[in-house]
Amino acid sequence: MKSDDLQSDGPMDAVSDGTASDVMNDVIPRKRHIAAKYDMPPDHLAYLMSRPRRTIRIAAGRTFVRRGTHLADMLLVVDGWIARSQYLTSGARQISEFVLPGDIILPSATGDQATTSNIEALTDVTADLIRIDLADQRLETLDIFVRVHEADAEELRVSITDLGRRSAVERLANMLWRLDVRLSADASAGRDGRVLNVTQETLADLAGLSLVHTNKTLKWMQDQGLVERRNGKLLVASRSKMKSLCEDMR
């Protein structure tokens, strides 16, 4: 499947900086997030934001790119949560990464290179499909691809460490803390009680734990004043306690 199969608000047009995602009224926070996460120089960020693009909307629960298919354009998340995942022969899902607002998903590097994971919308998602091609050999393009690839590799390294060498409490604490930190690029940074758009089932799939084990571990964390569960969602009740716990686990 190519990105052209995704629901679009219209054709891909050349845009000036800040017009593609103004429907969300948050161009500046997204730019700050991109610059911080990918350590992107201002001129390269300006080049990225000036590329032809179109805005798409993806319904919650939809797997819009399946493993072994193709993503033709770069995808910049404007709003909502996306997961990269694999499905085991048993039918169990293993989530390898959350893709959050301001994060980038690279297109297939070549015409015959397929994606290696499923990409699914955990919530309703708004995103920009950005037309950018390695074949143009521009320094800005090559640099953007390298920076995003390196950030993805670091996320994968941390996930492998969590799954292979940490207890259930350590896994969930570190995963929830990293999610809260990643979301801190938003205006609500630094406050307790940030609601995370992740269910217990989704968190269990990320942590590689059974739903029962995940529930027991979250219950312990709730008793310690680390998290709260509200309307089926999780929130970090005390950022200072969560940070201290994660630092003690290093």
PDB file of C-alpha atoms in Angstrom:
ATOM      1  CA  MET A   1       0.000   0.000   0.000  1.00  0.00           C
ATOM      2  CA  LYS A   2       1.238   3.471  -0.842  1.00  0.00           C
ATOM      3  CA  SER A   3       0.509   6.690   0.998  1.00  0.00           C
ATOM      4  CA  ASP A   4      -1.803   7.687  -1.873  1.00  0.00           C
ATOM      5  CA  ASP A   5      -4.290   5.179  -0.424  1.00  0.00           C
ATOM      6  CA  LEU A   6      -4.642   7.256   2.739  1.00  0.00           C
ATOM      7  CA  GLN A   7      -7.582   9.599   3.235  1.00  0.00           C
ATOM      8  CA  SER A   8      -6.531  13.097   2.189  1.00  0.00           C
ATOM      9  CA  ASP A   9      -7.969  16.576   2.540  1.00  0.00           C
ATOM     10  CA  GLY A  10      -6.853  17.391  -0.992  1.00  0.00           C
ATOM     11  CA  PRO A  11      -3.999  17.299  -3.514  1.00  0.00           C
ATOM     12  CA  MET A  12      -0.392  17.745  -2.515  1.00  0.00           C
ATOM     13  CA  ASP A  13       0.616  21.336  -3.167  1.00  0.00           C
ATOM     14  CA  ALA A  14       3.665  23.461  -2.551  1.00  0.00           C
ATOM     15  CA  VAL A  15       3.179  25.364   0.687  1.00  0.00           C
ATOM     16  CA  SER A  16       4.900  28.149   2.524  1.00  0.00           C
ATOM     17  CA  ASP A  17       6.158  27.576   6.066  1.00  0.00           C
ATOM     18  CA  GLY A  18       3.333  27.074   8.547  1.00  0.00           C
ATOM     19  CA  THR A  19       0.305  26.691   6.229  1.00  0.00           C
ATOM     20  CA  ALA A  20      -0.057  22.895   5.926  1.00  0.00           C
ATOM     21  CA  SER A  21      -1.024  22.164   9.502  1.00  0.00           C
ATOM     22  CA  ASP A  22      -2.594  25.422  10.595  1.00  0.00           C
ATOM     23  CA  VAL A  23      -5.848  23.519  11.067  1.00  0.00           C
ATOM     24  CA  MET A  24      -4.244  22.329  14.313  1.00  0.00           C
ATOM     25  CA  ASN A  25      -2.955  25.807  15.198  1.00  0.00           C
ATOM     26  CA  ASP A  26       0.268  24.309  16.536  1.00  0.00           C
ATOM     27  CA  VAL A  27       2.937  24.723  13.879  1.00  0.00           C
ATOM     28  CA  ILE A  28       5.408  26.325  16.292  1.00  0.00           C
ATOM     29  CA  PRO A  29       5.273  23.543  18.944  1.00  0.00           C
ATOM     30  CA  ARG A  30       5.688  20.913  16.204  1.00  0.00           C
ATOM     31  CA  LYS A  31       8.727  22.733  14.806  1.00  0.00           C
ATOM     32  CA  ARG A  32      10.265  22.934  18.271  1.00  0.00           C
ATOM     33  CA  HIS A  33       9.661  19.215  18.775  1.00  0.00           C
ATOM     34  CA  ILE A  34      11.276  18.333  15.430  1.00  0.00           C
ATOM     35  CA  ALA A  35      14.260  20.576  16.095  1.00  0.00           C
ATOM     36  CA  ALA A  36      14.774  19.110  19.582  1.00  0.00           C
ATOM     37  CA  LYS A  37      14.193  15.407  18.856  1.00  0.00           C
ATOM     38  CA  TYR A  38      16.208  15.280  15.661  1.00  0.00           C
ATOM     39  CA  ASP A  39      18.728  18.001  16.536  1.00  0.00           C
ATOM     40  CA  MET A  40      17.821  19.578  13.211  1.00  0.00           C
ATOM     41  CA  PRO A  41      19.534  22.795  12.071  1.00  0.00           C
ATOM     42  CA  PRO A  42      17.157  25.720  11.417  1.00  0.00           C
ATOM     43  CA  ASP A  43      17.868  25.838   7.670  1.00  0.00           C
ATOM     44  CA  HIS A  44      17.171  22.109   7.262  1.00  0.00           C
ATOM     45  CA  LEU A  45      13.975  22.431   9.300  1.00  0.00           C
ATOM     46  CA  ALA A  46      12.890  25.353   7.121  1.00  0.00           C
ATOM     47  CA  TYR A  47      13.555  23.246   4.017  1.00  0.00           C
ATOM     48  CA  LEU A  48      11.484  20.360   5.413  1.00  0.00           C
ATOM     49  CA  MET A  49       8.556  22.638   6.294  1.00  0.00           C
ATOM     50  CA  SER A  50       8.605  24.180   2.809  1.00  0.00           C
ATOM     51  CA  ARG A  51       8.220  20.881   0.938  1.00  0.00           C
ATOM     52  CA  PRO A  52       4.979  20.029  -0.926  1.00  0.00           C
ATOM     53  CA  ARG A  53       2.562  18.256   1.386  1.00  0.00           C
ATOM     54  CA  ARG A  54      -1.038  17.346   2.029  1.00  0.00           C
ATOM     55  CA  THR A  55      -2.915  16.782   5.259  1.00  0.00           C
ATOM     56  CA  ILE A  56      -4.536  13.409   5.931  1.00  0.00           C
ATOM     57  CA  ARG A  57      -6.743  12.019   8.674  1.00  0.00           C
ATOM     58  CA  ILE A  58      -6.605   8.410   9.836  1.00  0.00           C
ATOM     59  CA  ALA A  59      -9.275   6.778  11.996  1.00  0.00           C
ATOM     60  CA  ALA A  60      -8.339   5.198  15.320  1.00  0.00           C
ATOM     61  CA  GLY A  61      -7.649   1.480  15.044  1.00  0.00           C
ATOM     62  CA  ARG A  62      -6.674   1.550  11.374  1.00  0.00           C
ATOM     63  CA  THR A  63      -3.476  -0.169  10.235  1.00  0.00           C
ATOM     64  CA  PHE A  64      -2.712   2.195   7.378  1.00  0.00           C
ATOM     65  CA  VAL A  65       0.673   0.758   6.378  1.00  0.00           C
ATOM     66  CA  ARG A  66       1.199  -2.983   6.644  1.00  0.00           C
ATOM     67  CA  ARG A  67       4.497  -4.789   6.948  1.00  0.00           C
ATOM     68  CA  GLY A  68       5.877  -5.594   3.513  1.00  0.00           C
ATOM     69  CA  THR A  69       4.122  -2.690   1.776  1.00  0.00           C
ATOM     70  CA  HIS A  70       5.382   0.776   0.872  1.00  0.00           C
ATOM     71  CA  LEU A  71       5.093   4.297   2.249  1.00  0.00           C
ATOM     72  CA  ALA A  72       5.779   6.678  -0.616  1.00  0.00           C
ATOM     73  CA  ASP A  73       6.022   9.966   1.314  1.00  0.00           C
ATOM     74  CA  MET A  74       7.441  11.152   4.617  1.00  0.00           C
ATOM     75  CA  LEU A  75       4.768  11.322   7.314  1.00  0.00           C
ATOM     76  CA  LEU A  76       4.801  14.043   9.985  1.00  0.00           C
ATOM     77  CA  VAL A  77       2.363  13.462  12.850  1.00  0.00           C
ATOM     78  CA  VAL A  78       0.390  16.610  13.665  1.00  0.00           C
ATOM     79  CA  ASP A  79      -2.047  15.181  16.207  1.00  0.00           C
ATOM     80  CA  GLY A  80      -2.758  11.734  17.637  1.00  0.00           C
ATOM     81  CA  TRP A  81      -0.759   8.593  18.459  1.00  0.00           C
ATOM     82  CA  ILE A  82       0.631   5.971  16.079  1.00  0.00           C
ATOM     83  CA  ALA A  83       2.293   2.628  16.845  1.00  0.00           C
ATOM     84  CA  ARG A  84       4.810   0.536  14.941  1.00  0.00           C
ATOM     85  CA  SER A  85       4.051  -3.118  15.609  1.00  0.00           C
ATOM     86  CA  GLN A  86       4.584  -6.745  14.662  1.00  0.00           C
ATOM     87  CA  TYR A  87       2.071  -9.573  14.961  1.00  0.00           C
ATOM     88  CA  LEU A  88       3.395 -12.920  16.126  1.00  0.00           C
ATOM     89  CA  THR A  89       2.213 -16.284  14.796  1.00  0.00           C
ATOM     90  CA  SER A  90       0.174 -16.644  17.983  1.00  0.00           C
ATOM     91  CA  GLY A  91      -1.738 -13.493  17.061  1.00  0.00           C
ATOM     92  CA  ALA A  92      -0.146 -11.456  19.869  1.00  0.00           C
ATOM     93  CA  ARG A  93       0.910  -7.911  19.055  1.00  0.00           C
ATOM     94  CA  GLN A  94       4.327  -6.515  19.986  1.00  0.00           C
ATOM     95  CA  ILE A  95       4.546  -2.723  19.779  1.00  0.00           C
ATOM     96  CA  SER A  96       8.091  -1.531  19.162  1.00  0.00           C
ATOM     97  CA  GLU A  97       7.530   2.221  19.222  1.00  0.00           C
ATOM     98  CA  PHE A  98       4.971   4.967  19.697  1.00  0.00           C
ATOM     99  CA  VAL A  99       5.008   7.768  17.124  1.00  0.00           C
ATOM    100  CA  LEU A 100       3.788  10.993  18.714  1.00  0.00           C
ATOM    101  CA  PRO A 101       2.908  14.524  17.509  1.00  0.00           C
ATOM    102  CA  GLY A 102       5.981  16.092  15.916  1.00  0.00           C
ATOM    103  CA  ASP A 103       7.543  12.695  15.120  1.00  0.00           C
ATOM    104  CA  ILE A 104       8.474  11.686  11.579  1.00  0.00           C
ATOM    105  CA  ILE A 105       8.060   8.367   9.771  1.00  0.00           C
ATOM    106  CA  LEU A 106      10.451   7.998   6.859  1.00  0.00           C
ATOM    107  CA  PRO A 107       9.229   6.762   3.476  1.00  0.00           C
ATOM    108  CA  SER A 108      10.577   3.619   1.884  1.00  0.00           C
ATOM    109  CA  ALA A 109      14.101   4.532   0.798  1.00  0.00           C
ATOM    110  CA  THR A 110      13.765   2.922  -2.646  1.00  0.00           C
ATOM    111  CA  GLY A 111      10.921   1.762  -4.812  1.00  0.00           C
ATOM    112  CA  ASP A 112      11.493  -1.900  -3.981  1.00  0.00           C
ATOM    113  CA  GLN A 113      12.163  -1.517  -0.230  1.00  0.00           C
ATOM    114  CA  ALA A 114       9.158  -2.426   1.906  1.00  0.00           C
ATOM    115  CA  THR A 115       8.354  -1.385   5.458  1.00  0.00           C
ATOM    116  CA  THR A 116       9.454  -3.794   8.192  1.00  0.00           C
ATOM    117  CA  SER A 117       6.559  -3.214  10.616  1.00  0.00           C
ATOM    118  CA  ASN A 118       2.864  -2.432  10.690  1.00  0.00           C
ATOM    119  CA  ILE A 119       1.981   1.217  11.262  1.00  0.00           C
ATOM    120  CA  GLU A 120      -1.361   1.727  12.966  1.00  0.00           C
ATOM    121  CA  ALA A 121      -3.342   4.607  14.426  1.00  0.00           C
ATOM    122  CA  LEU A 122      -3.950   4.190  18.162  1.00  0.00           C
ATOM    123  CA  THR A 123      -6.130   7.316  18.221  1.00  0.00           C
ATOM    124  CA  ASP A 124      -7.631   9.484  15.503  1.00  0.00           C
ATOM    125  CA  VAL A 125      -4.605  10.920  13.718  1.00  0.00           C
ATOM    126  CA  THR A 126      -3.951  14.038  11.677  1.00  0.00           C
ATOM    127  CA  ALA A 127      -0.698  13.988   9.730  1.00  0.00           C
ATOM    128  CA  ASP A 128       1.107  15.677   6.865  1.00  0.00           C
ATOM    129  CA  LEU A 129       2.410  13.611   3.965  1.00  0.00           C
ATOM    130  CA  ILE A 130       5.547  15.404   2.801  1.00  0.00           C
ATOM    131  CA  ARG A 131       7.054  14.903  -0.647  1.00  0.00           C
ATOM    132  CA  ILE A 132      10.778  14.485  -0.116  1.00  0.00           C
ATOM    133  CA  ASP A 133      13.073  12.216  -2.122  1.00  0.00           C
ATOM    134  CA  LEU A 134      16.583  10.932  -1.480  1.00  0.00           C
ATOM    135  CA  ALA A 135      17.145  10.861  -5.231  1.00  0.00           C
ATOM    136  CA  ASP A 136      17.406  14.650  -5.361  1.00  0.00           C
ATOM    137  CA  GLN A 137      20.787  14.364  -3.557  1.00  0.00           C
ATOM    138  CA  ARG A 138      20.272  17.630  -1.674  1.00  0.00           C
ATOM    139  CA  LEU A 139      22.360  17.978   1.473  1.00  0.00           C
ATOM    140  CA  GLU A 140      19.259  18.970   3.457  1.00  0.00           C
ATOM    141  CA  THR A 141      17.384  15.831   2.352  1.00  0.00           C
ATOM    142  CA  LEU A 142      20.253  13.483   3.162  1.00  0.00           C
ATOM    143  CA  ASP A 143      20.784  15.127   6.552  1.00  0.00           C
ATOM    144  CA  ILE A 144      17.080  14.898   7.472  1.00  0.00           C
ATOM    145  CA  PHE A 145      16.970  11.186   6.597  1.00  0.00           C
ATOM    146  CA  VAL A 146      20.121  10.474   8.620  1.00  0.00           C
ATOM    147  CA  ARG A 147      18.873  12.374  11.691  1.00  0.00           C
ATOM    148  CA  VAL A 148      15.465  10.667  11.699  1.00  0.00           C
ATOM    149  CA  HIS A 149      17.039   7.252  11.126  1.00  0.00           C
ATOM    150  CA  GLU A 150      19.467   7.757  14.025  1.00  0.00           C
ATOM    151  CA  ALA A 151      16.638   8.834  16.352  1.00  0.00           C
ATOM    152  CA  ASP A 152      14.619   5.750  15.337  1.00  0.00           C
ATOM    153  CA  ALA A 153      17.631   3.519  16.005  1.00  0.00           C
ATOM    154  CA  GLU A 154      18.049   5.020  19.481  1.00  0.00           C
ATOM    155  CA  GLU A 155      14.367   4.434  20.285  1.00  0.00           C
ATOM    156  CA  LEU A 156      14.770   0.800  19.194  1.00  0.00           C
ATOM    157  CA  ARG A 157      17.921   0.371  21.313  1.00  0.00           C
ATOM    158  CA  VAL A 158      16.128   1.632  24.410  1.00  0.00           C
ATOM    159  CA  SER A 159      13.111  -0.606  23.701  1.00  0.00           C
ATOM    160  CA  ILE A 160      15.343  -3.667  23.391  1.00  0.00           C
ATOM    161  CA  THR A 161      16.987  -2.816  26.713  1.00  0.00           C
ATOM    162  CA  ASP A 162      13.578  -2.475  28.370  1.00  0.00           C
ATOM    163  CA  LEU A 163      12.323  -5.794  27.036  1.00  0.00           C
ATOM    164  CA  GLY A 164      15.479  -7.779  27.659  1.00  0.00           C
ATOM    165  CA  ARG A 165      16.998  -6.548  30.904  1.00  0.00           C
ATOM    166  CA  ARG A 166      14.302  -4.924  33.051  1.00  0.00           C
ATOM    167  CA  SER A 167      11.655  -6.164  35.471  1.00  0.00           C
ATOM    168  CA  ALA A 168       7.970  -5.391  34.882  1.00  0.00           C
ATOM    169  CA  VAL A 169       8.081  -2.355  37.186  1.00  0.00           C
ATOM    170  CA  GLU A 170      11.265  -1.096  35.536  1.00  0.00           C
ATOM    171  CA  ARG A 171       9.837  -1.573  32.045  1.00  0.00           C
ATOM    172  CA  LEU A 172       6.581   0.241  32.699  1.00  0.00           C
ATOM    173  CA  ALA A 173       8.153   3.041  34.749  1.00  0.00           C
ATOM    174  CA  ASN A 174      10.774   3.777  32.103  1.00  0.00           C
ATOM    175  CA  MET A 175       8.267   3.557  29.252  1.00  0.00           C
ATOM    176  CA  LEU A 176       5.770   5.873  30.934  1.00  0.00           C
ATOM    177  CA  TRP A 177       8.483   8.328  31.944  1.00  0.00           C
ATOM    178  CA  ARG A 178       9.885   8.470  28.397  1.00  0.00           C
ATOM    179  CA  LEU A 179       6.401   9.048  27.004  1.00  0.00           C
ATOM    180  CA  ASP A 180       5.836  11.922  29.420  1.00  0.00           C
ATOM    181  CA  VAL A 181       9.207  13.453  28.545  1.00  0.00           C
ATOM    182  CA  ARG A 182       8.550  13.132  24.805  1.00  0.00           C
ATOM    183  CA  LEU A 183       5.229  14.907  25.247  1.00  0.00           C
ATOM    184  CA  SER A 184       6.862  17.701  27.252  1.00  0.00           C
ATOM    185  CA  ALA A 185       7.575  19.607  24.045  1.00  0.00           C
ATOM    186  CA  ASP A 186       3.927  20.665  24.306  1.00  0.00           C
ATOM    187  CA  ALA A 187       2.783  23.746  26.184  1.00  0.00           C
ATOM    188  CA  SER A 188       1.649  21.611  29.121  1.00  0.00           C
ATOM    189  CA  ALA A 189       5.215  20.483  29.859  1.00  0.00           C
ATOM    190  CA  GLY A 190       6.272  19.958  33.427  1.00  0.00           C
ATOM    191  CA  ARG A 191       2.919  19.457  35.103  1.00  0.00           C
ATOM    192  CA  ASP A 192       1.692  16.405  36.977  1.00  0.00           C
ATOM    193  CA  GLY A 193      -1.399  14.598  35.767  1.00  0.00           C
ATOM    194  CA  ARG A 194      -0.717  14.545  32.023  1.00  0.00           C
ATOM    195  CA  VAL A 195      -3.122  12.018  30.483  1.00  0.00           C
ATOM    196  CA  LEU A 196      -1.354   9.502  28.237  1.00  0.00           C
ATOM    197  CA  ASN A 197      -3.444   8.295  25.296  1.00  0.00           C
ATOM    198  CA  VAL A 198      -2.556   4.685  25.979  1.00  0.00           C
ATOM    199  CA  THR A 199      -4.724   1.887  27.354  1.00  0.00           C
ATOM    200  CA  GLN A 200      -3.478  -0.912  29.608  1.00  0.00           C
ATOM    201  CA  GLU A 201      -3.761  -3.321  26.678  1.00  0.00           C
ATOM    202  CA  THR A 202      -1.618  -1.105  24.453  1.00  0.00           C
ATOM    203  CA  LEU A 203       0.951  -0.604  27.211  1.00  0.00           C
ATOM    204  CA  ALA A 204       1.082  -4.387  27.759  1.00  0.00           C
ATOM    205  CA  ASP A 205       1.814  -4.852  24.041  1.00  0.00           C
ATOM    206  CA  LEU A 206       4.629  -2.309  24.272  1.00  0.00           C
ATOM    207  CA  ALA A 207       6.119  -3.842  27.428  1.00  0.00           C
ATOM    208  CA  GLY A 208       5.794  -7.431  26.231  1.00  0.00           C
ATOM    209  CA  LEU A 209       3.757  -8.361  29.316  1.00  0.00           C
ATOM    210  CA  SER A 210       0.428 -10.098  29.799  1.00  0.00           C
ATOM    211  CA  LEU A 211      -2.547  -7.884  30.514  1.00  0.00           C
ATOM    212  CA  VAL A 212      -2.847  -9.437  33.999  1.00  0.00           C
ATOM    213  CA  HIS A 213       0.818  -8.747  34.812  1.00  0.00           C
ATOM    214  CA  THR A 214       0.523  -5.215  33.476  1.00  0.00           C
ATOM    215  CA  ASN A 215      -2.568  -4.556  35.585  1.00  0.00           C
ATOM    216  CA  LYS A 216      -0.860  -5.824  38.770  1.00  0.00           C
ATOM    217  CA  THR A 217       2.230  -3.720  38.103  1.00  0.00           C
ATOM    218  CA  LEU A 218       0.190  -0.582  37.435  1.00  0.00           C
ATOM    219  CA  LYS A 219      -1.772  -1.240  40.626  1.00  0.00           C
ATOM    220  CA  TRP A 220       1.522  -1.245  42.573  1.00  0.00           C
ATOM    221  CA  MET A 221       2.602   1.969  40.835  1.00  0.00           C
ATOM    222  CA  GLN A 222      -0.741   3.541  41.647  1.00  0.00           C
ATOM    223  CA  ASP A 223      -0.374   2.597  45.314  1.00  0.00           C
ATOM    224  CA  GLN A 224       3.040   4.324  45.268  1.00  0.00           C
ATOM    225  CA  GLY A 225       1.497   7.535  43.915  1.00  0.00           C
ATOM    226  CA  LEU A 226       3.300   7.232  40.567  1.00  0.00           C
ATOM    227  CA  VAL A 227       0.342   6.846  38.220  1.00  0.00           C
ATOM    228  CA  GLU A 228      -3.422   7.183  38.182  1.00  0.00           C
ATOM    229  CA  ARG A 229      -5.958   5.386  36.025  1.00  0.00           C
ATOM    230  CA  ARG A 230      -8.824   7.543  34.824  1.00  0.00           C
ATOM    231  CA  ASN A 231     -11.563   6.590  32.328  1.00  0.00           C
ATOM    232  CA  GLY A 232      -9.451   3.775  30.937  1.00  0.00           C
ATOM    233  CA  LYS A 233      -6.420   6.026  30.413  1.00  0.00           C
ATOM    234  CA  LEU A 234      -3.189   6.435  32.353  1.00  0.00           C
ATOM    235  CA  LEU A 235      -1.615   9.574  33.701  1.00  0.00           C
ATOM    236  CA  VAL A 236       1.641  10.305  35.498  1.00  0.00           C
ATOM    237  CA  ALA A 237       0.483  11.421  38.941  1.00  0.00           C
ATOM    238  CA  SER A 238       3.897  12.623  40.133  1.00  0.00           C
ATOM    239  CA  ARG A 239       6.626  13.457  37.657  1.00  0.00           C
ATOM    240  CA  SER A 240       9.177  13.905  40.444  1.00  0.00           C
ATOM    241  CA  LYS A 241       8.487  10.440  41.920  1.00  0.00           C
ATOM    242  CA  MET A 242       8.549   8.786  38.488  1.00  0.00           C
ATOM    243  CA  LYS A 243      11.796  10.500  37.549  1.00  0.00           C
ATOM    244  CA  SER A 244      13.402   9.505  40.856  1.00  0.00           C
ATOM    245  CA  LEU A 245      12.319   5.867  40.425  1.00  0.00           C
ATOM    246  CA  CYS A 246      13.712   5.683  36.892  1.00  0.00           C
ATOM    247  CA  GLU A 247      17.018   7.268  37.953  1.00  0.00           C
ATOM    248  CA  ASP A 248      17.355   4.710  40.772  1.00  0.00           C
ATOM    249  CA  MET A 249      16.985   1.909  38.199  1.00  0.00           C
ATOM    250  CA  ARG A 250      19.919   2.977  36.057  1.00  0.00           C
TER     251      ARG A 250
END
